[in-house]
Amino acid sequence: MRKLIIFAFIGFLAQLIDGALGMAYGVTSSSLLLMFGMAPAIVSASIHLAEVVTTAASGASHIKFGNVDRQAVLKLIIPGSIGAFTGACFLSALPGDVVKPYISSFLLLLGLYVLFRFLFKFHPSSEKKSLNLSRKQSIPLGLIAGFADATGGGGWGPLTTPILLSKKGASARKVVGTVDTSEFAIAISATLGFLISLGWEGVNWLWVIALMLGGILAAPIAAWLVQKLPSYLLGVLVGGFIILTNSHTLLTFLSISNLYLAIIYLVISIGWVVSIIFALRNHKKSVN
């Protein structure tokens, strides 16, 4: 019973972060589950199963609070689903760890751009109601992000959120809500792919249900936060999180010692806090 409560808390925390920042359900939940000694394959299967329910709850919550660009969702789900299903079916033959550092390098640069944009070049009046996502943009983005999500243990949010945020006039609130809502289709497709190619032997359904319940409780809270947080602050929060998570991937790949890791994480975290304080003060000055 104690373990089930812990897993429910993991699901709650992972969905709260993912629902508020548009990414990191897989990263957060898998990291915490692996600490309990679960096999990586079981962790991946459990997370994707739980995501089918948690992403549905998250999408419904974001729609209710008006955080979604429905046209962008429709344009992303078909290529995203194809990419996720294909990635899940061919998971065992793909060198996901080889390409991860290169993807993380690209996302790290995007994270820096997002942070810079919302700190220095953000004007509320320039925000557009629609994300203006064309099919020429949505098809490759959906295919690649869906594929990365299934093969890399998470990738839909970390790829689509910063790329959409880098668009001129993009609303941070609409980006986060759109990414989270479209992820429901990606979770279903990845789950079907794993079911066909790997099966679900060994999955502990009580653990999965605990993750689901925690995520369902967190989904409306996260969507409410996205609605209430001003775009300039949400953009800085997301940009800093992109930098932090992708720095972790790159530093792990480079096998840097724990001491240097701690120092680098501390510097990044301090920089993130300073950016948030600067954004708040800058906004206060512009209002007065």
XYZ file of C-alpha atoms in Angstrom:
288
model
C 0.000 0.000 0.000
C 2.829 2.383 0.850
C 4.460 1.769 -2.543
C 1.158 2.437 -4.346
C 0.833 5.792 -2.543
C 4.397 6.664 -3.565
C 3.659 5.750 -7.197
C 0.483 7.856 -7.115
C 2.581 10.779 -5.842
C 5.101 10.188 -8.657
C 2.246 10.281 -11.177
C 0.896 13.471 -9.579
C 4.270 15.239 -9.610
C 5.130 14.147 -13.163
C 1.761 15.299 -14.545
C 1.878 18.580 -12.616
C 5.233 19.429 -14.235
C 4.190 18.166 -17.677
C 0.809 19.876 -17.613
C 2.260 23.207 -16.492
C 5.380 23.282 -18.688
C 4.347 21.164 -21.680
C 6.990 18.490 -21.181
C 8.788 16.066 -18.872
C 6.156 13.502 -17.816
C 8.363 10.701 -19.148
C 11.592 12.174 -17.799
C 10.194 12.824 -14.326
C 8.262 9.583 -13.863
C 10.913 7.294 -15.381
C 13.680 8.832 -13.268
C 11.681 8.333 -10.080
C 10.466 4.825 -10.977
C 13.987 3.652 -11.821
C 15.035 4.687 -8.315
C 12.754 1.925 -7.029
C 14.673 -0.701 -8.985
C 12.098 -1.264 -11.738
C 13.449 -2.692 -15.007
C 13.735 -0.056 -17.769
C 11.431 -1.983 -20.130
C 8.733 -2.235 -17.448
C 9.156 1.449 -16.637
C 8.668 2.413 -20.295
C 5.590 0.199 -20.694
C 4.052 1.417 -17.416
C 4.574 5.084 -18.282
C 3.040 4.788 -21.749
C 0.042 2.920 -20.356
C -0.481 5.538 -17.660
C -0.072 8.367 -20.177
C -3.097 7.187 -22.157
C -5.287 8.219 -19.217
C -3.261 11.149 -17.849
C -2.934 12.854 -21.249
C -6.698 12.519 -21.767
C -7.316 14.195 -18.401
C -4.705 16.846 -19.168
C -6.136 17.583 -22.618
C -9.682 17.875 -21.286
C -8.490 20.246 -18.545
C -6.554 22.464 -20.967
C -9.551 22.640 -23.322
C -11.787 23.627 -20.401
C -9.447 26.482 -19.404
C -9.054 27.705 -23.006
C -5.358 26.828 -23.351
C -5.645 24.987 -26.688
C -5.285 25.872 -30.376
C -7.574 23.171 -31.793
C -6.404 23.591 -35.388
C -2.794 23.010 -34.347
C -3.834 19.913 -32.376
C -5.552 18.418 -35.415
C -2.511 19.113 -37.599
C -0.108 17.494 -35.121
C -1.925 14.320 -34.057
C -1.864 12.390 -37.363
C 1.875 12.709 -38.156
C 2.647 12.448 -34.433
C 0.659 9.210 -34.115
C 2.360 7.701 -37.164
C 5.776 8.613 -35.786
C 4.988 7.234 -32.313
C 3.554 3.949 -33.624
C 6.520 3.423 -35.959
C 9.025 4.260 -33.237
C 7.417 1.836 -30.774
C 7.342 -1.009 -33.316
C 11.013 -0.639 -34.175
C 12.268 0.346 -30.706
C 14.650 -2.578 -30.267
C 16.547 -1.863 -33.495
C 17.052 1.863 -32.998
C 20.168 3.500 -31.514
C 18.235 6.089 -29.526
C 21.135 6.805 -27.148
C 23.405 7.662 -30.077
C 21.245 10.485 -31.435
C 20.077 11.799 -28.042
C 23.082 14.135 -27.439
C 22.649 15.757 -30.863
C 18.932 16.328 -30.314
C 19.653 17.689 -26.839
C 22.238 20.110 -28.238
C 19.653 21.462 -30.669
C 17.015 21.731 -27.923
C 19.472 23.419 -25.565
C 20.013 26.165 -28.148
C 16.256 26.454 -28.603
C 15.843 26.708 -24.826
C 18.332 29.580 -24.721
C 16.448 31.313 -27.528
C 13.078 30.845 -25.783
C 14.515 32.231 -22.541
C 16.060 35.218 -24.354
C 12.841 35.896 -26.264
C 10.605 35.967 -23.209
C 13.120 37.996 -21.181
C 13.986 40.694 -23.705
C 11.771 40.517 -26.789
C 8.363 39.625 -25.407
C 5.516 42.064 -25.993
C 2.038 40.919 -24.865
C 0.427 42.856 -27.704
C 2.353 40.781 -30.275
C 0.871 37.481 -29.064
C -1.399 35.773 -31.570
C -4.578 33.872 -30.716
C -3.590 31.068 -33.102
C -0.236 29.318 -33.387
C -0.530 29.543 -37.202
C 0.945 26.081 -37.633
C 0.985 25.059 -41.296
C 0.908 21.452 -42.535
C 4.383 21.997 -43.969
C 5.573 22.625 -40.394
C 3.316 20.183 -38.530
C 4.028 17.027 -40.579
C 7.823 16.826 -40.054
C 7.508 18.099 -36.477
C 4.819 15.536 -35.609
C 6.641 12.630 -37.263
C 9.994 13.365 -35.617
C 8.598 14.235 -32.165
C 6.275 11.194 -32.128
C 9.110 8.915 -33.221
C 11.432 10.361 -30.566
C 8.758 9.983 -27.897
C 8.367 6.236 -28.466
C 12.049 5.417 -28.979
C 13.647 7.749 -26.465
C 11.296 7.306 -23.523
C 9.873 10.788 -23.979
C 10.220 13.442 -26.624
C 6.837 14.802 -27.666
C 6.835 17.690 -25.189
C 10.608 18.355 -25.137
C 10.626 18.679 -28.957
C 7.289 20.286 -29.824
C 7.113 22.782 -26.936
C 10.385 24.678 -27.608
C 9.929 24.557 -31.389
C 6.422 26.008 -31.190
C 7.530 28.567 -28.594
C 10.249 29.768 -30.963
C 7.555 30.889 -33.456
C 7.069 34.644 -33.551
C 3.969 35.708 -31.648
C 3.383 32.250 -30.130
C 1.441 32.289 -26.854
C 3.181 30.214 -24.181
C -0.197 29.262 -22.718
C -1.510 28.035 -26.074
C 1.696 26.135 -26.814
C 1.669 24.224 -23.519
C -2.043 23.415 -23.770
C -1.814 22.352 -27.422
C 1.194 20.102 -26.838
C -0.385 18.411 -23.820
C -3.726 17.886 -25.577
C -2.206 16.413 -28.747
C -0.090 14.045 -26.634
C -3.152 11.880 -25.974
C -3.082 10.572 -29.559
C 0.681 10.022 -29.370
C 0.351 8.018 -26.130
C -2.312 5.756 -27.666
C -0.242 5.141 -30.810
C 2.928 4.385 -28.854
C 0.995 2.042 -26.553
C -0.443 0.128 -29.520
C 3.031 -0.123 -31.043
C 4.492 -1.544 -27.832
C 1.565 -3.937 -27.501
C 2.144 -5.340 -30.990
C 5.946 -5.507 -30.839
C 6.757 -6.224 -27.185
C 3.615 -7.243 -25.320
C 2.914 -6.191 -21.731
C 4.228 -9.183 -19.830
C 5.570 -8.176 -16.465
C 3.599 -4.933 -16.186
C 2.241 -4.390 -12.693
C -1.250 -3.029 -13.303
C -1.629 -1.766 -9.722
C 1.421 0.458 -10.234
C 0.037 1.717 -13.548
C -3.332 2.528 -11.971
C -1.563 4.377 -9.139
C 0.349 6.480 -11.697
C -2.906 7.170 -13.544
C -4.758 8.315 -10.420
C -1.960 10.676 -9.433
C -1.879 12.143 -12.955
C -5.660 12.595 -13.087
C -5.581 14.601 -9.838
C -2.748 16.829 -11.100
C -4.118 17.521 -14.618
C -6.742 20.195 -13.761
C -4.367 21.903 -11.298
C -1.660 22.187 -13.971
C -4.119 23.479 -16.598
C -5.410 26.087 -14.127
C -1.834 27.211 -13.425
C -1.161 27.621 -17.161
C -4.263 29.794 -17.478
C -3.329 31.971 -14.496
C 0.414 32.414 -15.082
C 1.257 35.371 -17.346
C 2.856 34.392 -20.677
C 6.150 36.188 -20.016
C 6.660 34.224 -16.786
C 5.471 30.916 -18.261
C 7.900 31.370 -21.167
C 10.831 31.932 -18.792
C 9.832 28.887 -16.700
C 9.608 26.666 -19.781
C 12.831 28.024 -21.301
C 14.776 27.398 -18.099
C 13.367 23.890 -17.801
C 14.381 23.098 -21.401
C 17.940 24.238 -20.647
C 18.115 22.259 -17.396
C 16.803 18.951 -18.804
C 18.899 19.013 -21.969
C 22.016 20.032 -20.056
C 21.439 16.925 -17.924
C 21.319 14.713 -21.051
C 24.498 16.212 -22.494
C 26.440 16.112 -19.222
C 25.418 12.489 -18.617
C 26.637 11.603 -22.128
C 29.982 13.326 -21.454
C 30.449 11.338 -18.199
C 31.416 14.381 -16.121
C 32.305 13.774 -12.474
C 29.644 14.263 -9.805
C 31.378 17.311 -8.310
C 31.421 19.193 -11.617
C 27.856 18.055 -12.318
C 26.684 19.545 -9.033
C 28.479 22.845 -9.757
C 27.034 23.096 -13.284
C 23.496 22.302 -12.103
C 23.850 24.893 -9.352
C 24.973 27.563 -11.835
C 22.104 26.741 -14.216
C 19.573 26.762 -11.362
C 20.842 30.123 -10.063
C 20.686 31.548 -13.590
C 17.108 30.286 -13.928
C 16.042 31.897 -10.625
C 17.743 35.176 -11.588
C 15.917 35.089 -14.949
C 12.554 34.645 -13.205
C 13.281 37.563 -10.831
C 14.420 39.720 -13.777
C 11.252 38.884 -15.738
C 9.033 39.819 -12.776
C 10.878 43.121 -12.174
C 10.932 43.949 -15.882
C 7.190 43.412 -16.139
C 6.563 45.508 -13.028
C 8.541 48.398 -14.535
C 6.638 48.206 -17.827
C 3.290 48.304 -15.996
C 4.240 51.295 -13.793
